[in-house]
Amino acid sequence: MKKFGLVLAGGIAAIILLSSIGPMVGLLVSLGLLYFIYKQFLKAESTGGKIALGIVGVIFLMASISNAPAIIGVVAAYILYLVYKNWNTRKHTVIKEDADPFVNFEKQWNELKNY
């Protein structure tokens, strides 16, 4: 049942990731250009240059905001990573051994009765 849940979650996450690759690339490009414009804005000395870079920066900021669905794609990629990581893990149970000799005797006696 655990594998079925992992396959279902992984399949849904893969579909979402594939459908949001375009916005993810757009967000990456627009944020990269916005960073470059910000650095140039800080270096600019003339007022006209700062105004022009500010206008271009606002345009790229709007482009970045319009690609906000790409965040869902990033979450889907993280879910796929978790599914991949948890695919072959097993639940480990810790068996506590009692120091009581009678409990140990009962356990060994039950093992001998099974033969």
PDB file of C-alpha atoms in Angstrom:
ATOM      1  CA  MET A   1       0.000   0.000   0.000  1.00  0.00           C
ATOM      2  CA  LYS A   2       2.927   2.309   0.721  1.00  0.00           C
ATOM      3  CA  LYS A   3       4.337   1.766  -2.778  1.00  0.00           C
ATOM      4  CA  PHE A   4       0.962   2.598  -4.324  1.00  0.00           C
ATOM      5  CA  GLY A   5       0.867   5.897  -2.436  1.00  0.00           C
ATOM      6  CA  LEU A   6       4.412   6.704  -3.508  1.00  0.00           C
ATOM      7  CA  VAL A   7       3.612   5.887  -7.150  1.00  0.00           C
ATOM      8  CA  LEU A   8       0.465   8.010  -7.016  1.00  0.00           C
ATOM      9  CA  ALA A   9       2.232  10.985  -5.392  1.00  0.00           C
ATOM     10  CA  GLY A  10       5.190  10.651  -7.744  1.00  0.00           C
ATOM     11  CA  GLY A  11       2.965  10.462 -10.808  1.00  0.00           C
ATOM     12  CA  ILE A  12       0.972  13.528  -9.859  1.00  0.00           C
ATOM     13  CA  ALA A  13       4.143  15.432  -8.996  1.00  0.00           C
ATOM     14  CA  ALA A  14       5.743  14.430 -12.314  1.00  0.00           C
ATOM     15  CA  ILE A  15       2.727  15.651 -14.283  1.00  0.00           C
ATOM     16  CA  ILE A  16       2.713  18.955 -12.414  1.00  0.00           C
ATOM     17  CA  LEU A  17       6.466  19.342 -12.885  1.00  0.00           C
ATOM     18  CA  LEU A  18       6.271  18.692 -16.614  1.00  0.00           C
ATOM     19  CA  SER A  19       3.401  21.141 -17.023  1.00  0.00           C
ATOM     20  CA  SER A  20       5.239  23.903 -15.202  1.00  0.00           C
ATOM     21  CA  ILE A  21       8.647  23.669 -16.892  1.00  0.00           C
ATOM     22  CA  GLY A  22       7.846  26.685 -19.085  1.00  0.00           C
ATOM     23  CA  PRO A  23       7.004  29.013 -16.182  1.00  0.00           C
ATOM     24  CA  MET A  24      10.045  27.726 -14.288  1.00  0.00           C
ATOM     25  CA  VAL A  25      12.374  28.647 -17.157  1.00  0.00           C
ATOM     26  CA  GLY A  26      10.627  32.019 -17.532  1.00  0.00           C
ATOM     27  CA  LEU A  27      10.988  32.721 -13.828  1.00  0.00           C
ATOM     28  CA  LEU A  28      14.658  31.764 -13.883  1.00  0.00           C
ATOM     29  CA  VAL A  29      15.411  34.017 -16.867  1.00  0.00           C
ATOM     30  CA  SER A  30      13.402  36.977 -15.563  1.00  0.00           C
ATOM     31  CA  LEU A  31      14.963  36.759 -12.089  1.00  0.00           C
ATOM     32  CA  GLY A  32      18.444  36.525 -13.612  1.00  0.00           C
ATOM     33  CA  LEU A  33      17.849  39.604 -15.755  1.00  0.00           C
ATOM     34  CA  LEU A  34      16.270  41.417 -12.795  1.00  0.00           C
ATOM     35  CA  TYR A  35      19.400  40.730 -10.730  1.00  0.00           C
ATOM     36  CA  PHE A  36      21.618  42.031 -13.547  1.00  0.00           C
ATOM     37  CA  ILE A  37      19.473  45.187 -13.861  1.00  0.00           C
ATOM     38  CA  TYR A  38      19.606  45.723 -10.099  1.00  0.00           C
ATOM     39  CA  LYS A  39      23.415  45.520 -10.107  1.00  0.00           C
ATOM     40  CA  GLN A  40      23.584  47.982 -13.017  1.00  0.00           C
ATOM     41  CA  PHE A  41      21.121  50.269 -11.211  1.00  0.00           C
ATOM     42  CA  LEU A  42      23.440  50.437  -8.207  1.00  0.00           C
ATOM     43  CA  LYS A  43      26.437  51.237 -10.460  1.00  0.00           C
ATOM     44  CA  ALA A  44      24.660  53.916 -12.519  1.00  0.00           C
ATOM     45  CA  GLU A  45      25.645  57.473 -11.700  1.00  0.00           C
ATOM     46  CA  SER A  46      23.289  59.498 -13.908  1.00  0.00           C
ATOM     47  CA  THR A  47      19.678  60.127 -12.963  1.00  0.00           C
ATOM     48  CA  GLY A  48      18.431  59.296 -16.459  1.00  0.00           C
ATOM     49  CA  GLY A  49      20.220  55.956 -16.391  1.00  0.00           C
ATOM     50  CA  LYS A  50      18.717  55.118 -13.020  1.00  0.00           C
ATOM     51  CA  ILE A  51      15.226  56.023 -14.234  1.00  0.00           C
ATOM     52  CA  ALA A  52      15.611  53.890 -17.377  1.00  0.00           C
ATOM     53  CA  LEU A  53      16.989  50.935 -15.415  1.00  0.00           C
ATOM     54  CA  GLY A  54      14.211  51.369 -12.841  1.00  0.00           C
ATOM     55  CA  ILE A  55      11.539  51.178 -15.561  1.00  0.00           C
ATOM     56  CA  VAL A  56      13.154  48.114 -17.141  1.00  0.00           C
ATOM     57  CA  GLY A  57      13.509  46.576 -13.679  1.00  0.00           C
ATOM     58  CA  VAL A  58       9.798  47.059 -12.956  1.00  0.00           C
ATOM     59  CA  ILE A  59       8.974  45.374 -16.276  1.00  0.00           C
ATOM     60  CA  PHE A  60      11.112  42.358 -15.404  1.00  0.00           C
ATOM     61  CA  LEU A  61       9.658  42.319 -11.878  1.00  0.00           C
ATOM     62  CA  MET A  62       6.181  42.032 -13.394  1.00  0.00           C
ATOM     63  CA  ALA A  63       7.450  39.244 -15.653  1.00  0.00           C
ATOM     64  CA  SER A  64       8.784  37.438 -12.576  1.00  0.00           C
ATOM     65  CA  ILE A  65       5.494  37.838 -10.746  1.00  0.00           C
ATOM     66  CA  SER A  66       3.565  36.498 -13.726  1.00  0.00           C
ATOM     67  CA  ASN A  67       5.648  33.306 -13.552  1.00  0.00           C
ATOM     68  CA  ALA A  68       4.682  32.623  -9.930  1.00  0.00           C
ATOM     69  CA  PRO A  69       3.080  29.236 -10.821  1.00  0.00           C
ATOM     70  CA  ALA A  70       6.647  28.015 -11.247  1.00  0.00           C
ATOM     71  CA  ILE A  71       6.800  27.763  -7.450  1.00  0.00           C
ATOM     72  CA  ILE A  72       4.297  24.907  -7.701  1.00  0.00           C
ATOM     73  CA  GLY A  73       6.716  23.196 -10.089  1.00  0.00           C
ATOM     74  CA  VAL A  74       9.541  23.571  -7.583  1.00  0.00           C
ATOM     75  CA  VAL A  75       7.342  21.997  -4.895  1.00  0.00           C
ATOM     76  CA  ALA A  76       6.505  19.143  -7.287  1.00  0.00           C
ATOM     77  CA  ALA A  77      10.225  18.590  -7.930  1.00  0.00           C
ATOM     78  CA  TYR A  78      10.805  18.414  -4.159  1.00  0.00           C
ATOM     79  CA  ILE A  79       7.980  15.882  -3.790  1.00  0.00           C
ATOM     80  CA  LEU A  80       9.554  13.775  -6.538  1.00  0.00           C
ATOM     81  CA  TYR A  81      12.847  13.917  -4.630  1.00  0.00           C
ATOM     82  CA  LEU A  82      11.101  12.712  -1.458  1.00  0.00           C
ATOM     83  CA  VAL A  83       9.394   9.867  -3.344  1.00  0.00           C
ATOM     84  CA  TYR A  84      12.737   8.810  -4.838  1.00  0.00           C
ATOM     85  CA  LYS A  85      14.410   8.971  -1.437  1.00  0.00           C
ATOM     86  CA  ASN A  86      11.678   6.974   0.358  1.00  0.00           C
ATOM     87  CA  TRP A  87      11.169   4.334  -2.340  1.00  0.00           C
ATOM     88  CA  ASN A  88      13.249   1.539  -0.762  1.00  0.00           C
ATOM     89  CA  THR A  89      13.261   2.525   2.889  1.00  0.00           C
ATOM     90  CA  ARG A  90      11.838   0.062   5.330  1.00  0.00           C
ATOM     91  CA  LYS A  91      10.281   0.767   8.654  1.00  0.00           C
ATOM     92  CA  HIS A  92      12.689  -0.365  11.324  1.00  0.00           C
ATOM     93  CA  THR A  93      11.178  -1.726  14.503  1.00  0.00           C
ATOM     94  CA  VAL A  94      13.240  -1.812  17.635  1.00  0.00           C
ATOM     95  CA  ILE A  95      12.788  -4.917  19.741  1.00  0.00           C
ATOM     96  CA  LYS A  96      13.568  -4.289  23.340  1.00  0.00           C
ATOM     97  CA  GLU A  97      15.270  -7.186  25.052  1.00  0.00           C
ATOM     98  CA  ASP A  98      14.412  -7.602  28.682  1.00  0.00           C
ATOM     99  CA  ALA A  99      17.059  -8.583  31.157  1.00  0.00           C
ATOM    100  CA  ASP A 100      14.561 -10.787  33.006  1.00  0.00           C
ATOM    101  CA  PRO A 101      15.746 -14.416  32.653  1.00  0.00           C
ATOM    102  CA  PHE A 102      12.170 -15.765  32.757  1.00  0.00           C
ATOM    103  CA  VAL A 103      11.113 -13.683  29.753  1.00  0.00           C
ATOM    104  CA  ASN A 104      14.165 -14.874  27.858  1.00  0.00           C
ATOM    105  CA  PHE A 105      13.349 -18.466  28.859  1.00  0.00           C
ATOM    106  CA  GLU A 106       9.774 -18.107  27.596  1.00  0.00           C
ATOM    107  CA  LYS A 107      11.018 -16.705  24.290  1.00  0.00           C
ATOM    108  CA  GLN A 108      13.482 -19.561  23.831  1.00  0.00           C
ATOM    109  CA  TRP A 109      10.873 -22.133  24.841  1.00  0.00           C
ATOM    110  CA  ASN A 110       8.463 -20.796  22.196  1.00  0.00           C
ATOM    111  CA  GLU A 111      11.225 -20.985  19.601  1.00  0.00           C
ATOM    112  CA  LEU A 112      11.938 -24.603  20.532  1.00  0.00           C
ATOM    113  CA  LYS A 113       8.238 -25.520  20.335  1.00  0.00           C
ATOM    114  CA  ASN A 114       8.142 -24.309  16.737  1.00  0.00           C
ATOM    115  CA  TYR A 115      10.672 -26.998  15.669  1.00  0.00           C
TER     116      TYR A 115
END
